[in-house]
Coordinates of C-alpha atoms in Angstrom, one line a residue:
M5 CA 44.9 -21.2 -12.9
A6 CA 44.0 -17.9 -11.1
A7 CA 45.6 -17.1 -7.9
H8 CA 43.5 -17.1 -4.7
D9 CA 43.9 -16.4 -1.1
P10 CA 42.6 -19.2 1.2
N11 CA 39.9 -16.9 2.4
T12 CA 38.3 -16.9 -1.0
L13 CA 38.3 -20.7 -1.1
P14 CA 36.5 -23.6 0.6
P15 CA 35.0 -22.9 3.0
D16 CA 35.7 -19.3 2.1
R17 CA 34.9 -20.0 -1.5
R18 CA 31.5 -18.7 -2.4
A19 CA 30.9 -19.0 -6.1
D20 CA 30.8 -15.3 -6.6
A21 CA 34.6 -15.0 -6.8
V22 CA 36.0 -13.8 -10.2
S23 CA 39.0 -15.6 -11.6
T24 CA 41.5 -13.2 -13.3
P25 CA 45.2 -12.9 -13.7
M26 CA 45.2 -10.3 -11.0
G27 CA 44.8 -13.0 -8.4
G28 CA 41.1 -13.6 -8.1
I29 CA 39.6 -10.1 -8.5
D30 CA 38.3 -8.6 -11.7
V31 CA 40.0 -5.2 -11.5
D32 CA 37.9 -3.7 -14.3
E33 CA 34.8 -4.6 -12.4
Y34 CA 36.2 -3.4 -9.1
V35 CA 37.2 0.1 -10.3
D36 CA 36.9 2.2 -13.4
V37 CA 40.2 3.7 -14.6
A38 CA 39.9 7.4 -15.0
S39 CA 41.2 9.1 -18.1
D40 CA 42.2 12.1 -16.1
P41 CA 44.9 11.1 -13.6
D42 CA 43.7 13.8 -11.2
E43 CA 40.1 12.6 -11.4
I44 CA 38.7 10.8 -8.4
V45 CA 37.2 7.5 -9.5
M46 CA 33.7 6.7 -8.1
G47 CA 32.9 3.0 -7.6
P48 CA 29.4 1.5 -8.1
E49 CA 26.8 2.0 -5.4
D50 CA 26.4 -1.1 -3.2
E51 CA 23.1 -2.7 -2.2
A52 CA 23.3 -0.9 1.2
G53 CA 23.1 2.5 -0.4
G54 CA 26.8 3.6 0.1
S55 CA 29.4 4.0 -2.5
W56 CA 33.2 3.8 -2.5
V57 CA 35.8 6.1 -4.0
D58 CA 39.2 5.0 -5.1
L59 CA 41.7 7.9 -5.2
P60 CA 43.8 8.3 -8.3
G61 CA 47.4 7.1 -8.4
E62 CA 46.8 4.1 -6.1
R63 CA 47.4 0.5 -6.9
K64 CA 44.1 -1.2 -7.8
E65 CA 44.8 -4.8 -7.3
S66 CA 43.8 -6.0 -3.8
T67 CA 44.9 -9.6 -3.6
P68 CA 48.3 -11.2 -3.2
S69 CA 50.3 -11.2 -6.5
D70 CA 51.8 -14.7 -6.1
S71 CA 49.9 -16.9 -8.6
G72 CA 51.0 -20.3 -7.3
F73 CA 50.7 -20.5 -3.6
Y74 CA 46.9 -20.1 -3.5
D75 CA 46.1 -22.3 -6.5
N76 CA 43.6 -25.2 -6.4
L77 CA 45.9 -28.1 -5.8
A78 CA 43.2 -30.6 -6.8
A79 CA 43.9 -29.6 -10.4
I80 CA 47.6 -30.8 -10.2
L81 CA 47.5 -33.8 -7.8
P82 CA 47.4 -37.2 -9.5
S83 CA 44.1 -39.0 -9.3
Y84 CA 45.4 -41.9 -7.2
V85 CA 46.8 -39.4 -4.6
K86 CA 43.4 -37.6 -4.4
T87 CA 41.6 -40.9 -4.1
K88 CA 43.8 -41.9 -1.3
I89 CA 43.3 -38.6 0.5
V90 CA 39.5 -38.7 0.0
T91 CA 39.2 -42.3 1.2
D92 CA 41.1 -41.7 4.4
L93 CA 39.4 -38.4 5.1
L94 CA 35.9 -39.7 4.6
R95 CA 36.6 -42.6 6.9
K96 CA 37.8 -40.2 9.6
V97 CA 34.9 -37.8 9.1
E98 CA 32.4 -40.6 9.4
Q99 CA 33.9 -41.5 12.8
D100 CA 33.7 -37.8 13.8
K101 CA 30.1 -37.8 12.8
E102 CA 29.3 -40.9 14.8
A103 CA 31.0 -39.5 17.8
R104 CA 28.6 -36.5 17.8
E105 CA 25.3 -38.4 17.3
K106 CA 24.3 -38.2 20.9
R107 CA 25.0 -34.5 20.9
D108 CA 22.8 -34.1 17.8
K109 CA 20.0 -35.9 19.8
Q110 CA 20.4 -33.5 22.7
Y111 CA 20.1 -30.6 20.3
E112 CA 17.0 -32.2 18.8
E113 CA 15.5 -32.6 22.3
G114 CA 16.1 -28.9 23.0
L115 CA 14.4 -27.9 19.8
K116 CA 11.4 -30.1 20.7
R117 CA 11.3 -28.8 24.2
T118 CA 10.6 -25.3 22.9
G119 CA 7.2 -26.5 21.8
M120 CA 7.3 -24.7 18.5
G121 CA 7.3 -28.0 16.5
K122 CA 4.3 -29.4 18.4
D123 CA 6.1 -32.7 18.9
A124 CA 7.6 -32.5 22.4
P125 CA 7.6 -36.0 24.1
G126 CA 5.7 -36.9 27.3
G127 CA 2.1 -36.6 28.6
A128 CA -1.0 -38.7 28.3
D129 CA -2.0 -40.5 25.1
F130 CA -5.8 -40.5 25.2
E131 CA -7.8 -38.6 22.7
G132 CA -7.9 -34.9 23.5
A133 CA -4.9 -35.1 25.9
S134 CA -3.0 -31.8 26.2
R135 CA 0.0 -31.4 24.0
V136 CA 1.0 -28.0 25.4
V137 CA 4.7 -27.4 26.2
H138 CA 6.0 -25.1 29.0
P139 CA 7.7 -22.2 27.2
M140 CA 10.7 -22.0 29.6
M141 CA 13.2 -23.2 26.9
A142 CA 11.9 -20.8 24.2
E143 CA 11.6 -18.0 26.7
A144 CA 15.2 -18.4 27.8
C145 CA 16.5 -18.5 24.2
V146 CA 14.6 -15.3 23.2
D147 CA 15.7 -13.6 26.4
Y148 CA 19.4 -14.5 25.8
N149 CA 19.3 -13.4 22.2
A150 CA 17.6 -10.0 23.1
R151 CA 20.1 -9.2 25.8
I152 CA 23.2 -10.3 23.9
M153 CA 22.2 -8.4 20.7
K154 CA 21.5 -5.3 22.7
E155 CA 25.1 -5.3 24.0
I156 CA 27.0 -6.7 21.0
F157 CA 25.1 -4.9 18.2
P158 CA 24.0 -1.4 19.2
P159 CA 22.5 0.9 16.5
S160 CA 25.6 3.1 16.5
G161 CA 27.8 0.2 15.6
P162 CA 29.5 -2.8 17.3
V163 CA 33.1 -1.6 17.1
K164 CA 35.3 0.8 19.1
P165 CA 39.0 1.5 19.0
K166 CA 41.6 -0.2 21.1
I167 CA 45.1 1.4 21.1
V168 CA 47.9 -1.1 21.4
G169 CA 51.0 0.1 23.1
V170 CA 51.9 3.8 23.6
V171 CA 49.0 6.1 22.6
T172 CA 50.0 8.5 19.8
D173 CA 48.1 10.8 17.5
E174 CA 48.9 8.6 14.5
K175 CA 47.6 5.5 16.2
T176 CA 44.5 7.3 17.4
E177 CA 43.6 8.6 14.0
R178 CA 44.2 5.2 12.4
A179 CA 42.1 3.4 14.9
K180 CA 39.3 6.0 14.4
R181 CA 39.3 5.5 10.7
K182 CA 39.1 1.7 11.1
T183 CA 36.4 2.0 13.7
E184 CA 34.2 4.1 11.4
H185 CA 34.8 1.9 8.4
L186 CA 34.1 -1.4 10.3
N187 CA 31.0 0.0 11.8
Y188 CA 29.9 1.0 8.3
Q189 CA 30.7 -2.5 7.0
I190 CA 28.9 -4.4 9.7
T191 CA 25.8 -2.2 10.1
T192 CA 25.3 -1.2 6.4
Q193 CA 27.5 -2.9 3.9
I194 CA 27.2 -6.5 5.2
V195 CA 23.4 -6.5 4.9
E196 CA 23.1 -10.0 6.4
A197 CA 25.3 -9.4 9.5
R198 CA 22.5 -8.6 11.9
S199 CA 20.3 -11.5 10.9
V200 CA 23.2 -14.0 11.0
L201 CA 24.2 -12.8 14.5
E202 CA 20.6 -13.1 15.7
T203 CA 20.2 -16.6 14.3
T204 CA 23.4 -17.5 16.0
F205 CA 22.5 -16.1 19.4
T206 CA 19.1 -17.7 19.2
Q207 CA 20.5 -21.2 18.6
V208 CA 23.6 -20.9 20.9
P209 CA 21.6 -21.8 24.0
L210 CA 20.1 -24.9 22.3
G211 CA 23.2 -26.2 20.6
G212 CA 25.7 -25.1 23.2
S213 CA 28.1 -24.0 20.4
Q214 CA 27.2 -22.4 17.0
F215 CA 29.4 -21.0 14.3
I216 CA 29.6 -18.0 11.9
H217 CA 31.4 -18.4 8.6
L218 CA 33.3 -15.4 7.2
W219 CA 34.6 -14.9 3.7
W220 CA 35.3 -12.2 1.1
D221 CA 32.8 -12.0 -1.8
H222 CA 34.6 -10.6 -4.9
R223 CA 31.4 -10.2 -6.9
L224 CA 29.8 -8.0 -4.2
K225 CA 33.2 -6.5 -3.2
R226 CA 32.6 -7.0 0.5
P227 CA 32.9 -9.5 3.3
R228 CA 30.1 -12.0 3.8
M229 CA 28.7 -13.9 6.8
E230 CA 26.6 -17.0 7.2
F231 CA 25.3 -19.1 10.1
R232 CA 26.6 -22.7 10.5
A233 CA 24.8 -25.1 12.8
V234 CA 26.7 -27.3 15.2
D235 CA 24.9 -30.4 14.1
K236 CA 26.6 -30.1 10.7
M237 CA 30.1 -29.4 12.1
Y238 CA 32.2 -32.5 12.8
I239 CA 35.4 -32.6 14.8
P240 CA 37.4 -35.5 16.3
F241 CA 36.2 -37.1 19.5
A242 CA 39.5 -36.5 21.3
A243 CA 39.7 -32.8 20.3
A244 CA 40.4 -30.5 23.3
D245 CA 38.6 -27.6 21.8
F246 CA 37.3 -26.4 18.4
R247 CA 40.2 -24.1 17.4
S248 CA 42.9 -26.7 18.2
A249 CA 41.1 -29.6 16.5
S250 CA 43.2 -31.3 13.8
R251 CA 40.2 -31.8 11.6
R252 CA 37.1 -29.6 11.3
T253 CA 34.4 -30.6 8.7
Y254 CA 31.2 -28.8 7.7
A255 CA 28.6 -30.6 5.7
D256 CA 27.3 -28.0 3.3
T257 CA 24.5 -28.4 0.7
V258 CA 25.3 -26.8 -2.6
S259 CA 22.7 -26.4 -5.5
A260 CA 23.6 -27.4 -9.1
V261 CA 23.7 -23.7 -10.1
D262 CA 26.2 -22.8 -7.4
F263 CA 28.3 -25.9 -8.1
K264 CA 28.6 -25.2 -11.8
R265 CA 29.4 -21.5 -11.1
R266 CA 32.3 -22.6 -8.8
I267 CA 33.6 -24.9 -11.5
K268 CA 33.4 -22.1 -14.2
Q269 CA 35.2 -19.7 -11.9
G270 CA 38.0 -22.1 -11.1
L271 CA 37.2 -22.7 -7.5
Y272 CA 36.3 -26.4 -8.1
I273 CA 37.6 -28.8 -10.7
D274 CA 35.0 -30.5 -12.9
T275 CA 34.9 -34.2 -12.1
G276 CA 32.0 -34.8 -14.5
D277 CA 29.9 -36.5 -11.8
A278 CA 26.1 -36.0 -11.8
P279 CA 24.2 -34.8 -8.7
P280 CA 22.5 -37.5 -6.7
S281 CA 18.8 -38.3 -7.0
Q282 CA 18.4 -38.0 -3.3
L283 CA 20.5 -36.4 -0.5
E284 CA 21.5 -38.1 2.7
E285 CA 19.2 -38.1 5.6
P286 CA 19.1 -34.8 7.5
S287 CA 20.4 -34.7 11.1
R288 CA 17.9 -35.2 13.9
S289 CA 18.2 -31.5 14.9
Q290 CA 17.7 -30.4 11.3
A291 CA 14.6 -32.5 11.0
A292 CA 13.2 -31.0 14.3
N293 CA 14.0 -27.5 13.0
D294 CA 12.2 -28.2 9.7
K295 CA 9.1 -29.1 11.7
I296 CA 9.4 -25.8 13.6
Q297 CA 9.7 -23.9 10.3
G298 CA 6.9 -25.9 8.7
V299 CA 8.9 -27.1 5.8
E300 CA 9.3 -30.6 4.3
D301 CA 11.8 -32.0 1.9
P302 CA 10.0 -33.2 -1.3
G303 CA 12.7 -35.8 -1.8
D304 CA 13.2 -35.6 -5.6
N305 CA 16.2 -33.2 -5.5
Q306 CA 14.9 -31.1 -8.4
D307 CA 17.6 -28.4 -7.8
G308 CA 20.4 -31.0 -8.1
D309 CA 21.7 -30.3 -4.6
R310 CA 24.9 -31.9 -3.5
T311 CA 26.3 -32.6 0.0
V312 CA 29.8 -31.1 0.1
Y313 CA 32.2 -31.7 2.9
E314 CA 34.5 -28.7 3.5
T315 CA 37.3 -29.8 5.8
M316 CA 40.2 -28.0 7.4
V317 CA 42.7 -30.8 8.1
M318 CA 46.2 -31.0 9.4
L319 CA 47.7 -33.2 6.6
E320 CA 51.0 -34.9 6.7
I321 CA 52.9 -34.5 3.5
T322 CA 53.9 -37.8 2.0
D323 CA 56.5 -38.4 -0.7
E324 CA 53.7 -38.6 -3.3
I325 CA 52.3 -35.3 -2.3
E326 CA 55.7 -33.7 -2.2
Q327 CA 56.5 -34.9 -5.8
A328 CA 53.2 -33.6 -7.1
L329 CA 53.3 -30.1 -5.4
D330 CA 57.1 -29.6 -5.6
V331 CA 56.8 -27.1 -2.7
E332 CA 56.0 -28.9 0.5
K333 CA 58.5 -31.2 2.2
A334 CA 57.8 -34.8 3.1
G335 CA 57.1 -35.2 6.8
D336 CA 55.7 -31.7 7.3
I337 CA 52.2 -31.4 8.8
C338 CA 50.3 -28.4 7.3
P339 CA 46.7 -27.2 7.3
Y340 CA 44.7 -27.6 4.1
L341 CA 41.2 -26.8 3.0
I342 CA 39.8 -29.9 1.2
T343 CA 36.4 -29.9 -0.4
I344 CA 34.8 -33.3 -1.3
D345 CA 31.7 -34.1 -3.3
F346 CA 30.3 -36.5 -0.7
N347 CA 27.8 -38.3 -2.9
N348 CA 30.4 -39.0 -5.6
K349 CA 33.4 -39.4 -3.2
A350 CA 35.5 -37.0 -5.4
M351 CA 37.8 -34.2 -4.4
V352 CA 36.9 -30.9 -6.1
A353 CA 39.2 -28.5 -4.3
M354 CA 42.3 -28.4 -2.1
Y355 CA 44.0 -25.2 -0.9
R356 CA 46.8 -24.3 1.4
C357 CA 45.2 -22.9 4.6
W358 CA 48.0 -20.8 6.0
E359 CA 49.4 -17.4 4.9
E360 CA 52.3 -17.4 2.6
G361 CA 55.6 -17.0 4.5
D362 CA 54.1 -18.3 7.7
E363 CA 56.7 -20.9 8.8
A364 CA 54.5 -21.9 11.8
F365 CA 51.7 -23.0 9.4
E366 CA 49.1 -21.5 11.6
P367 CA 45.6 -22.3 10.2
I368 CA 43.6 -19.4 8.9
E369 CA 40.3 -19.2 10.7
H370 CA 37.1 -19.3 8.6
D371 CA 34.6 -20.5 11.1
F372 CA 34.2 -18.7 14.4
E373 CA 32.7 -20.5 17.4
F374 CA 30.2 -18.8 19.7
P375 CA 29.9 -20.9 22.9
F376 CA 27.3 -20.8 25.7
L377 CA 28.7 -22.7 28.7
P378 CA 32.2 -24.3 28.3
W379 CA 32.4 -27.8 29.8
R380 CA 34.9 -30.6 29.7
G381 CA 35.1 -31.4 26.0
A382 CA 35.6 -29.7 22.7
L383 CA 32.1 -28.1 22.4
S384 CA 30.1 -26.1 25.0
I385 CA 26.8 -27.2 26.5
G386 CA 23.5 -25.4 26.4
F387 CA 19.9 -25.5 27.8
P388 CA 19.2 -29.1 26.9
Q389 CA 22.0 -30.3 29.2
L390 CA 21.3 -27.6 31.9
I391 CA 17.5 -27.6 32.2
G392 CA 16.3 -30.3 29.8
G393 CA 15.0 -32.4 32.7
L394 CA 13.4 -29.5 34.4
S395 CA 11.7 -28.5 31.2
A396 CA 10.4 -32.0 30.7
T397 CA 9.1 -32.0 34.3
A398 CA 7.4 -28.6 33.9
T399 CA 5.8 -29.7 30.6
G400 CA 4.6 -33.0 32.2
A401 CA 3.1 -31.1 35.2
L402 CA 1.4 -28.5 33.0
R403 CA -0.1 -31.2 30.8
A404 CA -1.3 -33.2 33.9
L405 CA -3.1 -30.1 35.2
L406 CA -4.8 -29.4 31.9
D407 CA -5.7 -33.1 31.4
S408 CA -7.2 -33.1 34.9
A409 CA -9.3 -30.1 34.1
L410 CA -10.4 -31.6 30.9
V411 CA -11.6 -35.0 32.3
N412 CA -13.5 -33.2 35.1
T413 CA -15.5 -31.2 32.5
S414 CA -16.1 -34.3 30.2
V415 CA -18.8 -36.9 30.4
S416 CA -17.4 -40.4 30.9
G417 CA -18.4 -43.4 33.0
V418 CA -20.3 -46.7 33.0
F419 CA -23.9 -47.8 32.9
R420 CA -25.6 -51.0 34.1
K421 CA -26.0 -53.8 31.6
G422 CA -29.6 -54.4 30.7
S423 CA -30.7 -51.0 32.0
G424 CA -32.0 -50.1 28.6
V425 CA -29.6 -47.2 28.3
S426 CA -28.2 -46.9 24.8
G427 CA -24.4 -47.1 24.5
K428 CA -24.4 -44.2 22.1
S429 CA -22.7 -41.1 23.5
I430 CA -25.0 -38.0 23.9
S431 CA -23.6 -34.5 24.0
P432 CA -26.6 -32.1 24.8
A433 CA -26.1 -28.5 24.2
I434 CA -26.0 -26.1 27.2
G435 CA -29.6 -25.0 28.1
S436 CA -31.4 -27.9 26.3
L437 CA -33.0 -31.2 27.4
V438 CA -32.3 -34.5 25.6
E439 CA -34.6 -37.5 25.9
I440 CA -33.0 -40.9 26.7
D441 CA -34.5 -44.5 27.0
V442 CA -34.5 -46.0 30.5
P443 CA -36.6 -48.9 32.0
L444 CA -40.0 -47.9 33.4
E445 CA -39.2 -49.1 36.9
T446 CA -36.2 -46.7 37.1
T447 CA -36.9 -44.0 39.7
D448 CA -33.5 -42.4 39.6
I449 CA -31.4 -42.3 36.4
R450 CA -28.3 -42.1 38.5
Q451 CA -28.9 -45.7 39.5
A452 CA -28.3 -46.8 36.0
I453 CA -25.3 -44.5 35.1
M454 CA -22.2 -43.8 37.1
P455 CA -19.7 -41.2 36.0
F456 CA -16.0 -41.8 36.7
P457 CA -14.9 -40.1 39.9
F458 CA -11.9 -38.0 38.6
N459 CA -9.9 -35.9 40.9
Q460 CA -9.9 -32.2 40.6
P461 CA -6.6 -30.4 39.4
S462 CA -4.2 -30.8 42.3
P463 CA -3.0 -27.7 44.1
V464 CA 0.1 -29.6 45.1
L465 CA 0.9 -30.3 41.5
F466 CA 0.4 -26.6 40.7
Q467 CA 2.8 -25.6 43.5
L468 CA 5.3 -28.2 42.1
L469 CA 5.0 -26.6 38.7
G470 CA 5.9 -23.2 40.2
F471 CA 8.8 -24.7 42.0
V472 CA 10.2 -26.4 38.9
V473 CA 9.9 -23.2 36.8
E474 CA 11.7 -21.1 39.5
A475 CA 14.4 -23.7 39.8
A476 CA 15.0 -23.6 36.0
R477 CA 15.1 -19.8 35.9
G478 CA 17.6 -19.8 38.7
V479 CA 20.0 -21.9 36.6
V480 CA 19.7 -19.8 33.4
R481 CA 18.8 -16.4 34.9
T482 CA 19.7 -13.5 32.6
S483 CA 17.5 -10.8 34.2
M484 CA 17.6 -8.8 37.4
D485 CA 14.5 -10.5 39.0
D486 CA 16.5 -10.9 42.2
T487 CA 17.3 -7.2 42.5
P488 CA 15.2 -5.9 45.5
N489 CA 12.8 -3.1 44.9
Q490 CA 14.2 0.2 46.0
G491 CA 11.0 1.4 47.6
P492 CA 10.0 5.0 48.1
S493 CA 13.4 6.0 49.6
P494 CA 16.5 6.3 47.5
V495 CA 19.2 3.6 47.7
P496 CA 22.9 4.5 47.9
V497 CA 24.6 4.2 44.6
G498 CA 27.1 1.6 45.8
T499 CA 24.4 -0.6 47.3
Q500 CA 22.3 -0.5 44.1
M501 CA 25.4 -1.3 41.9
S502 CA 26.1 -4.3 44.2
R503 CA 22.5 -5.5 43.8
V504 CA 22.6 -5.1 40.0
E505 CA 25.9 -7.1 39.9
E506 CA 24.4 -9.9 42.0
G507 CA 21.3 -10.0 39.9
L508 CA 23.2 -10.4 36.7
V509 CA 26.2 -12.5 37.8
V510 CA 25.2 -15.4 35.5
F511 CA 24.6 -13.2 32.5
S512 CA 27.9 -11.4 33.0
A513 CA 29.9 -14.6 32.4
I514 CA 27.7 -15.5 29.3
H515 CA 28.1 -12.0 28.0
G516 CA 31.9 -12.2 28.4
R517 CA 32.0 -15.3 26.3
A518 CA 29.9 -13.7 23.5
H519 CA 32.1 -10.6 23.7
A520 CA 35.3 -12.7 23.3
A521 CA 33.8 -14.7 20.4
F522 CA 32.7 -11.5 18.6
N523 CA 36.1 -10.0 19.1
H524 CA 37.6 -13.1 17.4
L525 CA 35.2 -12.6 14.5
L526 CA 36.3 -8.9 14.2
M527 CA 39.9 -10.1 14.0
G528 CA 38.9 -12.2 11.0
L529 CA 37.2 -9.3 9.4
H530 CA 40.3 -7.2 10.1
R531 CA 42.4 -9.7 8.2
L532 CA 40.0 -9.7 5.2
N533 CA 40.2 -6.0 4.9
R534 CA 44.0 -6.2 5.1
L535 CA 44.0 -8.5 2.1
Y536 CA 41.2 -7.2 -0.2
L537 CA 40.5 -3.5 0.4
P538 CA 41.8 -1.0 -2.3
E539 CA 44.8 1.0 -1.3
T540 CA 42.6 4.0 -0.4
L541 CA 38.9 3.8 0.1
K542 CA 36.4 6.6 0.6
V543 CA 32.8 5.8 1.5
D544 CA 29.8 8.1 1.5
A545 CA 27.7 6.5 4.2
G546 CA 24.5 8.5 4.6
G547 CA 26.0 11.9 4.2
K548 CA 29.1 11.1 6.3
E549 CA 32.4 10.6 4.5
I550 CA 34.4 7.6 5.7
M551 CA 38.0 7.3 4.5
V552 CA 40.3 4.3 5.2
R553 CA 43.5 2.9 3.7
R554 CA 44.3 -0.8 3.3
S555 CA 47.6 0.0 5.0
D556 CA 45.6 0.9 8.1
Y557 CA 44.8 -2.8 8.6
E558 CA 48.5 -3.8 8.6
G559 CA 49.9 -4.6 12.0
P560 CA 48.0 -5.4 15.2
C561 CA 44.2 -5.4 15.4
D562 CA 43.5 -2.2 17.2
I563 CA 39.7 -2.5 17.3
Q564 CA 37.4 -4.3 19.7
P565 CA 33.7 -4.9 20.3
V566 CA 31.9 -1.9 21.8
S567 CA 30.3 -4.2 24.4
D568 CA 32.0 -4.3 27.8
P569 CA 32.0 -7.7 29.6
T570 CA 32.0 -6.0 33.0
I571 CA 29.0 -3.7 32.1
Y572 CA 25.9 -5.5 30.8
S573 CA 22.9 -3.4 31.5
D574 CA 21.7 0.2 31.2
Q575 CA 20.8 0.1 34.9
Q576 CA 24.4 -0.5 35.7
R577 CA 25.5 2.3 33.4
W578 CA 23.0 4.7 35.1
A579 CA 24.4 3.7 38.4
Q580 CA 27.9 4.7 37.2
I581 CA 26.7 8.0 35.8
N582 CA 24.9 8.7 39.1
Y583 CA 28.1 8.0 41.0
I584 CA 30.1 10.4 38.7
Q585 CA 27.5 13.1 39.1
S586 CA 27.5 12.7 42.9
R587 CA 31.3 13.0 43.0
M588 CA 31.2 16.0 40.7
M589 CA 28.9 17.8 43.1
V590 CA 31.3 17.2 46.0
N591 CA 34.3 18.8 44.1
P592 CA 33.2 20.3 40.8
A593 CA 36.7 21.8 40.1
L594 CA 38.1 18.3 39.3
W595 CA 35.5 17.4 36.7
K596 CA 34.6 18.3 33.2
A597 CA 31.0 19.2 33.5
R598 CA 30.3 19.2 29.7
E599 CA 31.8 15.7 29.2
V600 CA 29.7 14.3 32.1
E601 CA 26.5 15.7 30.6
L602 CA 27.6 14.4 27.1
A603 CA 28.1 10.9 28.6
G604 CA 24.5 11.0 30.1
L605 CA 23.0 12.1 26.8
K606 CA 24.9 9.3 25.0
L607 CA 23.6 6.8 27.5
I608 CA 20.0 7.7 26.7
K609 CA 21.0 7.2 23.0
W610 CA 20.1 10.8 22.0
A611 CA 20.6 11.1 18.2
D612 CA 22.8 14.3 18.3
P613 CA 23.9 15.0 21.9
E614 CA 26.3 17.8 20.8
S615 CA 23.4 19.8 19.5
L616 CA 21.9 20.1 23.0
L617 CA 25.0 21.5 24.6
V618 CA 26.6 24.9 24.4
D619 CA 29.4 25.0 21.9
M620 CA 32.9 24.9 23.3
P621 CA 34.5 28.4 23.3
E622 CA 37.2 28.9 20.8
A623 CA 40.4 30.8 21.5
M624 CA 40.5 34.3 20.2
E625 CA 43.6 36.3 19.2
E626 CA 44.3 38.7 22.1
N627 CA 47.1 40.8 23.4
Q628 CA 49.2 39.7 26.3
V629 CA 47.0 41.5 29.0
N630 CA 43.7 40.0 27.7
E631 CA 45.3 36.6 27.3
C632 CA 46.4 36.6 31.0
L633 CA 42.9 37.8 32.0
A634 CA 41.3 35.0 29.9
M635 CA 43.5 32.3 31.5
S636 CA 42.5 33.6 35.0
M637 CA 38.9 33.2 34.0
G638 CA 39.4 29.7 32.7
K639 CA 38.9 30.7 29.0
P640 CA 40.9 29.0 26.2
V641 CA 43.9 30.8 24.8
Q642 CA 46.1 29.9 21.8
V643 CA 49.3 31.1 20.3
F644 CA 48.8 32.2 16.7
P645 CA 51.5 31.8 14.0
H646 CA 52.4 35.5 13.7
Q647 CA 52.7 36.0 17.4
D648 CA 55.8 35.9 19.5
H649 CA 55.8 32.4 20.8

């Protein structure tokens, strides 16, 4: 059995991993061995257009060498032990699923309230009644995603260095190498990173909490990301929060091709069970999302899909498990990754979910939570809980106004029995006359026909609609609509900064939570690079050479998101630059004018700001008199090697 690190296994277990005696990586596929020891070995070009270079003389394997700790324990556990574990785990997961049913319904309501699925509840039920939905929910989601992505994922890259402890040249250079490499990974190498983040941030306001799954793909030789919806994530009812939950289960759907590939590569064991003819019913929110996307399950399961439960569980070691594994001690409680073929109730994988040598048995994180608004409970809340009622009210008021306008422009009413008027509806075209049958003694046709006296659209209802919309926006405001107009006269910098801060006080807290969640995700990516990068890696990224060592990722995580939770708008950044420039005018001798100008150019996102500024003067070799003169004029001087120091 090939060795594996938990991050390559369920749920970090994509079927692309390659099983080899080197511990899960096909070294010959990963790097070509050069015949000349002094030759630099070029790796294959990745799908993002970059390529890597492994320098000669370095160790090529990039996974732990221990071939037992990370094995699939499902292959050595007795059948009766696996059956006992699966039975107990499925019973508990089913209880976890039932505990979250109402939350799934709330998520469904939020998706329906966006109006994109055309099935939002409420309104009149007569033929032709309006089914329009007020877009406040969809507008708030799009606004949230746009603002968060602007801060979290700028074009230049989402990572910046963070020096831990005393700042030294060695720490600074290492953090710089890692920053450049991680920015290349996230913006270029992990091609799905942006789309996964955007999907997550779009759904976070509706689900309250959403998740990103992170793992290392050995076939592509890079990290991978995928979005995981909250309606498929089950945790115990009594869990205080997601990270501390004793059991975390994700219901994944795996096609027959992927399932067989994982068996062939040793990630799953082959139980011989056939895929089901039909899958279990989708969650309510998944069904609502399918309507939005315009897709429908054909129901015949042509691809042989299976529902797979991937569970991180704190498992108590029994005497039976201790005898089978011959490593763990009875009575210990350790985290394991257990994968169950739900339809056949069979265990296909079980892996240790802590790093070898960790006596605290701290679970390795694979799924990273992105919260919206924390509340009392394990998961955060979103727009359905915050403004669901206001959204329904706004939709009802809007539909009532449109229905009122419709009935006032439609022909409906009653006619006198025996008047001779036919009961057939007549719809004459504008500008034409239509003949109808009436009694000869009728002098006024209005005496035989009476239209219904419908009320005109109510101005009070229209005002109520505006009030409800403003009330909802006040709850979820992520813009500076409250910032007063400056007018023709300039406003002091401090006053304007205070206005900006007040206008975005809600968004600042939301941005801070997204920043912290993304920082946690970067820590997971930092760990993957520590385990799986080559000893030395050189990347040609669009003409720029990036070089990093796997040893750089040892020790503390000295990188962080480039976003700043205390600064969340360009208007706020401009206010800061204006303040700096105003202070520099007061006492220019205390400021570096070139650095201030460079900061302003970077703020407007100029492609190459250095090209617009005069080059920094370089020190020239001079005699003592000229050196003293240069120093008096503020010019740089330098002691050259052959001079008397």
